[in-house]
Coordinates of C-alpha atoms in Angstrom, one line a residue:
W1 CA 0.2 6.6 13.9
D2 CA 3.8 7.4 15.0
E3 CA 4.4 10.8 16.4
H4 CA 6.5 11.7 13.4
L5 CA 3.7 11.0 11.0
R6 CA 0.8 13.4 10.4
A7 CA -2.3 11.8 8.9
C8 CA -5.1 13.7 7.2
A9 CA -8.4 12.3 5.8
I10 CA -9.5 14.1 2.6
D11 CA -13.0 13.8 1.2
T12 CA -15.9 15.8 -0.4
D13 CA -18.6 14.0 1.6
H14 CA -19.4 15.7 4.9
Q15 CA -20.7 12.3 6.3
C16 CA -17.3 10.7 5.8
I17 CA -15.6 13.8 7.2
A18 CA -17.9 13.6 10.3
A19 CA -17.1 9.9 10.8
C20 CA -13.3 10.7 10.7
C21 CA -13.8 13.5 13.2
E22 CA -15.6 11.1 15.6
R23 CA -12.4 8.9 15.4
K24 CA -10.3 12.0 16.2
L25 CA -8.6 12.0 12.8
P26 CA -7.4 15.2 11.2
V27 CA -9.5 16.0 8.2
M28 CA -9.6 18.3 5.1
H29 CA -13.1 18.8 3.6
L30 CA -12.8 19.3 -0.1
E31 CA -15.3 22.1 -0.4
T32 CA -16.6 22.5 -4.0
R33 CA -19.7 23.8 -5.6
S34 CA -20.2 20.7 -7.7
T35 CA -20.6 18.3 -4.7
Q36 CA -22.1 20.7 -2.1
G37 CA -20.9 18.6 0.8
M38 CA -21.9 15.3 -0.8
S39 CA -19.9 12.5 -2.5
T40 CA -18.7 12.6 -6.0
A41 CA -21.2 9.8 -6.9
G42 CA -18.4 7.9 -8.6
D43 CA -17.5 10.7 -11.0
V44 CA -13.7 10.9 -11.4
D45 CA -13.8 14.4 -13.0
T46 CA -15.8 15.7 -10.0
G47 CA -13.1 14.3 -7.7
R48 CA -10.4 15.8 -9.8
H49 CA -12.0 19.2 -9.8
A50 CA -12.6 19.1 -6.1
V51 CA -8.9 18.7 -5.4
Y52 CA -7.9 21.3 -8.0
E53 CA -10.2 23.9 -6.3
N54 CA -8.5 23.1 -3.0
R55 CA -4.9 22.8 -4.3
E56 CA -3.5 25.7 -2.2
K57 CA -4.8 24.1 1.0
L58 CA -3.2 20.8 0.0
A59 CA 0.1 22.4 -0.8
T60 CA 0.1 24.0 2.6
L61 CA -0.7 20.6 4.2
C62 CA 2.3 19.0 2.4
S63 CA 4.7 21.9 2.7
K64 CA 6.7 20.6 5.7
A65 CA 6.8 17.0 4.8
D66 CA 9.9 15.0 3.6
L67 CA 7.7 12.1 2.5
V68 CA 4.1 12.0 1.6
F69 CA 2.1 8.8 1.5
I70 CA -1.2 8.8 -0.5
L71 CA -3.6 6.1 0.5
A72 CA -6.7 5.7 -1.6
G73 CA -9.3 3.2 -2.6
F74 CA -9.6 3.2 -6.4
G75 CA -12.8 2.7 -8.3
G76 CA -14.8 5.6 -7.0
G77 CA -14.7 9.3 -7.9
T78 CA -12.9 10.9 -5.0
G79 CA -9.9 8.6 -4.5
T80 CA -9.4 7.9 -8.2
G81 CA -9.8 11.5 -9.2
A82 CA -8.0 13.1 -6.3
A83 CA -4.9 10.9 -5.8
P84 CA -3.1 11.9 -9.0
I85 CA -3.6 15.6 -8.4
V86 CA -2.5 15.4 -4.7
A87 CA 0.6 13.4 -5.9
S88 CA 1.5 16.0 -8.5
I89 CA 1.2 18.8 -5.9
A90 CA 3.6 17.0 -3.5
R91 CA 6.0 15.9 -6.1
E92 CA 6.3 19.3 -7.7
M93 CA 7.4 20.5 -4.3
G94 CA 10.3 18.0 -4.4
I95 CA 8.7 15.8 -1.8
L96 CA 9.2 12.0 -2.0
T97 CA 5.8 10.8 -3.0
V98 CA 4.5 7.2 -2.5
A99 CA 1.0 6.1 -3.3
V100 CA -0.5 2.9 -1.8
V101 CA -3.8 2.2 -3.4
T102 CA -6.3 -0.7 -3.5
T103 CA -8.2 -1.8 -6.6
P104 CA -11.8 -3.0 -6.3
F105 CA -13.0 -6.5 -5.3
F106 CA -14.4 -8.3 -8.4
F107 CA -17.9 -8.2 -6.9
E108 CA -17.9 -4.4 -7.0
G109 CA -18.4 -4.6 -10.8
N110 CA -16.7 -3.8 -14.1
T111 CA -17.4 -0.1 -14.0
R112 CA -15.4 0.4 -10.8
L113 CA -12.6 -1.9 -12.1
K114 CA -12.3 0.2 -15.3
T115 CA -12.4 3.4 -13.3
A116 CA -9.6 2.1 -11.1
N117 CA -7.4 1.1 -14.1
E118 CA -7.8 4.5 -15.7
G119 CA -6.8 6.1 -12.4
L120 CA -3.7 3.9 -12.1
R121 CA -2.5 5.1 -15.5
R122 CA -2.7 8.7 -14.4
L123 CA -1.3 8.0 -10.9
K124 CA 1.8 6.1 -12.2
N125 CA 3.1 9.2 -13.9
S126 CA 2.5 11.5 -10.8
V127 CA 4.3 9.6 -8.0
D128 CA 7.8 8.4 -7.2
T129 CA 6.5 5.0 -6.3
L130 CA 3.2 3.3 -6.8
I131 CA 2.2 0.3 -4.8
R132 CA -1.0 -1.3 -6.0
I133 CA -2.8 -3.7 -3.6
S134 CA -5.3 -5.9 -5.4
N135 CA -8.3 -6.6 -3.3
N136 CA -8.9 -9.7 -5.4
K137 CA -5.5 -11.1 -4.5
L138 CA -6.4 -10.5 -0.8
L139 CA -9.7 -12.3 -1.4
Q140 CA -7.8 -15.4 -2.4
E141 CA -6.1 -15.4 1.0
L142 CA -9.5 -15.2 2.9
P143 CA -11.9 -18.1 3.7
P144 CA -14.9 -18.2 1.3
N145 CA -17.3 -17.4 4.2
T146 CA -15.5 -14.1 5.0
S147 CA -18.0 -11.3 5.5
I148 CA -17.8 -8.1 3.3
V149 CA -17.1 -6.1 6.4
D150 CA -14.1 -8.3 7.3
A151 CA -12.9 -8.3 3.6
F152 CA -12.8 -4.5 3.5
A153 CA -11.1 -4.4 7.0
K154 CA -8.4 -6.7 5.6
A155 CA -7.8 -4.3 2.7
D156 CA -7.4 -1.4 5.2
E157 CA -5.1 -3.5 7.4
T158 CA -2.9 -4.3 4.4
L159 CA -2.7 -0.6 3.4
H160 CA -1.6 0.2 7.0
H161 CA 1.0 -2.6 6.9
G162 CA 2.6 -1.3 3.8
I163 CA 3.0 2.2 5.1
K164 CA 4.2 0.9 8.5
G165 CA 6.8 -1.2 6.8
I166 CA 8.4 1.9 5.3
S167 CA 7.7 4.6 7.8
E168 CA 8.8 2.8 11.0
L169 CA 12.2 2.2 9.6
I170 CA 12.7 5.9 9.5
T171 CA 10.8 7.0 12.6
K172 CA 11.4 4.2 15.0
R173 CA 14.7 3.6 16.7
G174 CA 15.7 0.1 15.7
Y175 CA 18.7 -2.1 16.2
I176 CA 19.2 -1.9 12.5
N177 CA 17.4 1.3 11.4
L178 CA 17.5 3.3 8.2
D179 CA 17.4 7.0 7.7
F180 CA 15.4 9.0 5.2
A181 CA 18.2 9.0 2.6
D182 CA 18.2 5.1 2.7
V183 CA 14.5 4.9 1.9
E184 CA 14.7 7.7 -0.6
S185 CA 17.5 5.9 -2.6
V186 CA 15.1 3.0 -3.1
L187 CA 11.8 4.8 -3.7
R188 CA 12.7 8.1 -5.5
N189 CA 11.6 7.8 -9.2
A190 CA 11.2 4.0 -8.7
G191 CA 8.0 3.7 -10.7
T192 CA 6.0 0.6 -9.7
A193 CA 6.6 -1.4 -6.5
M194 CA 4.9 -4.4 -4.9
L195 CA 4.3 -5.5 -1.3
G196 CA 4.9 -8.8 0.3
I197 CA 3.9 -9.7 3.9
G198 CA 5.0 -12.7 5.8
V199 CA 4.5 -13.9 9.4
G200 CA 6.3 -16.8 11.0
S201 CA 6.2 -18.4 14.4
G202 CA 8.0 -21.2 16.2
E203 CA 11.5 -22.6 15.6
R204 CA 11.7 -21.9 11.9
R205 CA 9.9 -18.5 12.1
A206 CA 12.5 -16.5 10.2
E207 CA 12.5 -18.9 7.2
E208 CA 8.7 -19.2 7.3
A209 CA 8.2 -15.4 7.4
A210 CA 10.6 -14.7 4.6
R211 CA 9.2 -17.4 2.3
R212 CA 5.6 -16.3 3.0
A213 CA 6.6 -12.7 2.1
L214 CA 8.1 -13.8 -1.2
E215 CA 5.1 -16.1 -1.9
S216 CA 2.5 -13.6 -0.9
R217 CA -0.2 -13.2 -3.5
L218 CA 0.3 -9.4 -3.3
L219 CA 3.8 -9.9 -4.7
E220 CA 2.4 -10.8 -8.1
K221 CA 5.7 -11.5 -9.8
P222 CA 9.3 -12.5 -8.9
I223 CA 11.4 -9.7 -7.5
D224 CA 14.5 -10.5 -9.5
N225 CA 14.1 -7.4 -11.7
A226 CA 13.5 -5.0 -8.8
T227 CA 16.1 -2.2 -8.6
G228 CA 15.6 -1.8 -4.9
I229 CA 14.3 -3.8 -1.9
I230 CA 13.2 -2.5 1.5
L231 CA 13.2 -5.4 4.0
N232 CA 11.7 -4.7 7.4
V233 CA 12.0 -7.4 10.0
S234 CA 10.0 -7.0 13.3
A235 CA 10.0 -9.2 16.4
K236 CA 9.9 -9.0 20.1
N237 CA 13.3 -10.7 20.2
I238 CA 15.5 -12.2 17.4
T239 CA 18.7 -14.0 17.1
L240 CA 21.6 -13.2 14.7
R241 CA 21.1 -16.5 13.0
E242 CA 17.4 -15.7 12.3
M243 CA 18.3 -12.3 10.9
N244 CA 20.8 -13.9 8.6
I245 CA 18.3 -16.5 7.4
A246 CA 15.6 -13.9 6.6
A247 CA 18.1 -11.7 4.7
A248 CA 19.7 -14.6 2.9
I249 CA 16.4 -16.0 1.6
V250 CA 15.4 -12.6 0.2
R251 CA 18.8 -11.9 -1.3
Q252 CA 18.7 -15.2 -3.1
N253 CA 15.6 -14.1 -4.9
C254 CA 16.7 -10.7 -6.0
S255 CA 19.2 -9.3 -8.5
E256 CA 22.8 -8.9 -7.4
D257 CA 22.6 -5.3 -8.4
A258 CA 19.5 -4.6 -6.4
D259 CA 19.9 -1.9 -3.6
V260 CA 18.7 -3.9 -0.6
K261 CA 17.9 -1.9 2.6
L262 CA 17.5 -4.0 5.7
G263 CA 15.9 -2.8 8.9
L264 CA 15.2 -4.5 12.2
I265 CA 12.5 -3.3 14.6
V266 CA 12.3 -4.8 18.1
D267 CA 8.7 -4.5 19.1
P268 CA 7.9 -5.4 22.8
D269 CA 4.2 -5.5 22.0
M270 CA 4.5 -8.5 19.6
N271 CA 4.0 -12.1 20.7
D272 CA 7.2 -13.9 21.9
D273 CA 7.4 -16.4 19.1
E274 CA 6.2 -14.1 16.2
L275 CA 8.3 -12.6 13.5
D276 CA 7.0 -10.3 10.8
I277 CA 8.5 -9.4 7.5
T278 CA 7.4 -6.6 5.2
L279 CA 9.0 -6.6 1.8
I280 CA 8.8 -3.7 -0.7
A281 CA 10.2 -4.5 -4.1
A282 CA 10.6 -1.3 -6.1
G283 CA 11.6 -0.4 -9.6
L284 CA 9.8 -3.3 -11.1
E285 CA 9.4 -3.5 -14.9
L286 CA 5.6 -4.1 -15.4
D287 CA 3.7 -4.1 -18.6
E288 CA 0.2 -2.4 -18.5
G289 CA -1.6 -5.7 -17.9
E290 CA 0.6 -6.5 -14.9
L291 CA 0.1 -3.0 -13.5
M292 CA -3.7 -3.2 -13.8
G293 CA -4.0 -6.8 -12.6
D294 CA -5.9 -9.7 -14.1
A295 CA -9.4 -10.6 -13.1
S296 CA -9.0 -14.1 -14.5
D297 CA -6.9 -15.0 -11.4
I298 CA -10.0 -14.9 -9.3
P299 CA -11.1 -18.4 -8.2
A300 CA -14.4 -19.6 -9.7
I301 CA -16.0 -19.8 -6.2
Y302 CA -15.6 -16.1 -6.0
R303 CA -16.2 -15.2 -9.7
F304 CA -19.5 -16.9 -9.9
G305 CA -20.6 -17.2 -6.3
L306 CA -21.0 -20.9 -6.6
D307 CA -20.9 -23.1 -3.5
I308 CA -18.6 -25.7 -5.1
N309 CA -15.2 -27.1 -4.6
E310 CA -12.8 -26.2 -7.4
E311 CA -11.0 -29.0 -9.1
E312 CA -7.3 -29.2 -8.4

C-alpha cells in the first residue's frame, strides 16, 4: 500500500486475524459474545451485530480519513453483514465512502448468491459509490482449467486494481495527477459504478488498452449514461499521441455531459512496452437486476462442470 493509505483487516475470526498479523497487516478483531473469537458461520445478522458492538472503535479508526475504501467479499456473514454498517459509520462522519465488493462464484451455491444480493441492497444506500465485481464475470476471462486458488487470487487482484486506480491518482505524483476534490466530484453520492481494466503492449498499446477496458466483462454495460468517469493511464513511458488516443476512445463512448477526470502515472517498475488503463464509470443508472448480476451469463462449461466445447 501507498504511504498515504492505511489498511486495516476487520474480522470476528481469530484465525483470520492471526493470518493477517503474520503478513504484518494492521487488524481489528471484532470482539463479540456471539462469536467468541470464531467466524459468523455465514450468519449476516451475527456479522452486523459484531460491527455494531465495535462501532466506537471503527469510528475512531475512520476519524482522520478523507476517503474510506471498504473491501469485502459478499456471500458470507462478516463481509455482507459488516460492510453496510462500516459504510454508514464513515459516511455519517462526512467521509467519502467507496465500497468495492466481490459477489460469489457460481459454484459457491445459491445461498451465498442470495446472501450477497441482499447485502448489496443494504450497502447501496450506505455508501457514496458502490463498485460490484462479479466473480462470475472474472471466471469467464480465465481458462477452464484455472485452479480455485488462482480464481480467488484473481478476484483479490481485481479488488486491489480498482482501489489502486482511484487512490494512486491522489497519492502519487503523476505527470497528470488529480487531487482529492477531483475524485470527490465524481464519486460523492454517485451511487453505482463499474470497473474496466485494460492492458496493451506493442505499437498500438494505447488503443488496445482503452478498447479492452471498455470491453472488459467487469464493465457490464455501456458507459454512455455515466455521470462521471475516472480514467487512470499507467506506463513506464508514454507519448502525447498515445495519451490522446486513449482519452479519445474513452470519450467517444461516454456522454458529452460526463465529468471525465484523466490521470497519468509514470511507473518505472512497469515493462517498457506495457500500458495499463483503469476505468471507473460512476453514476450509472442500473435496475436491480443489473446491480445484482445475472447468473445466466455463466458459460455452460462452468454452470454444469461439463468437459465440452460450447457451440458458437
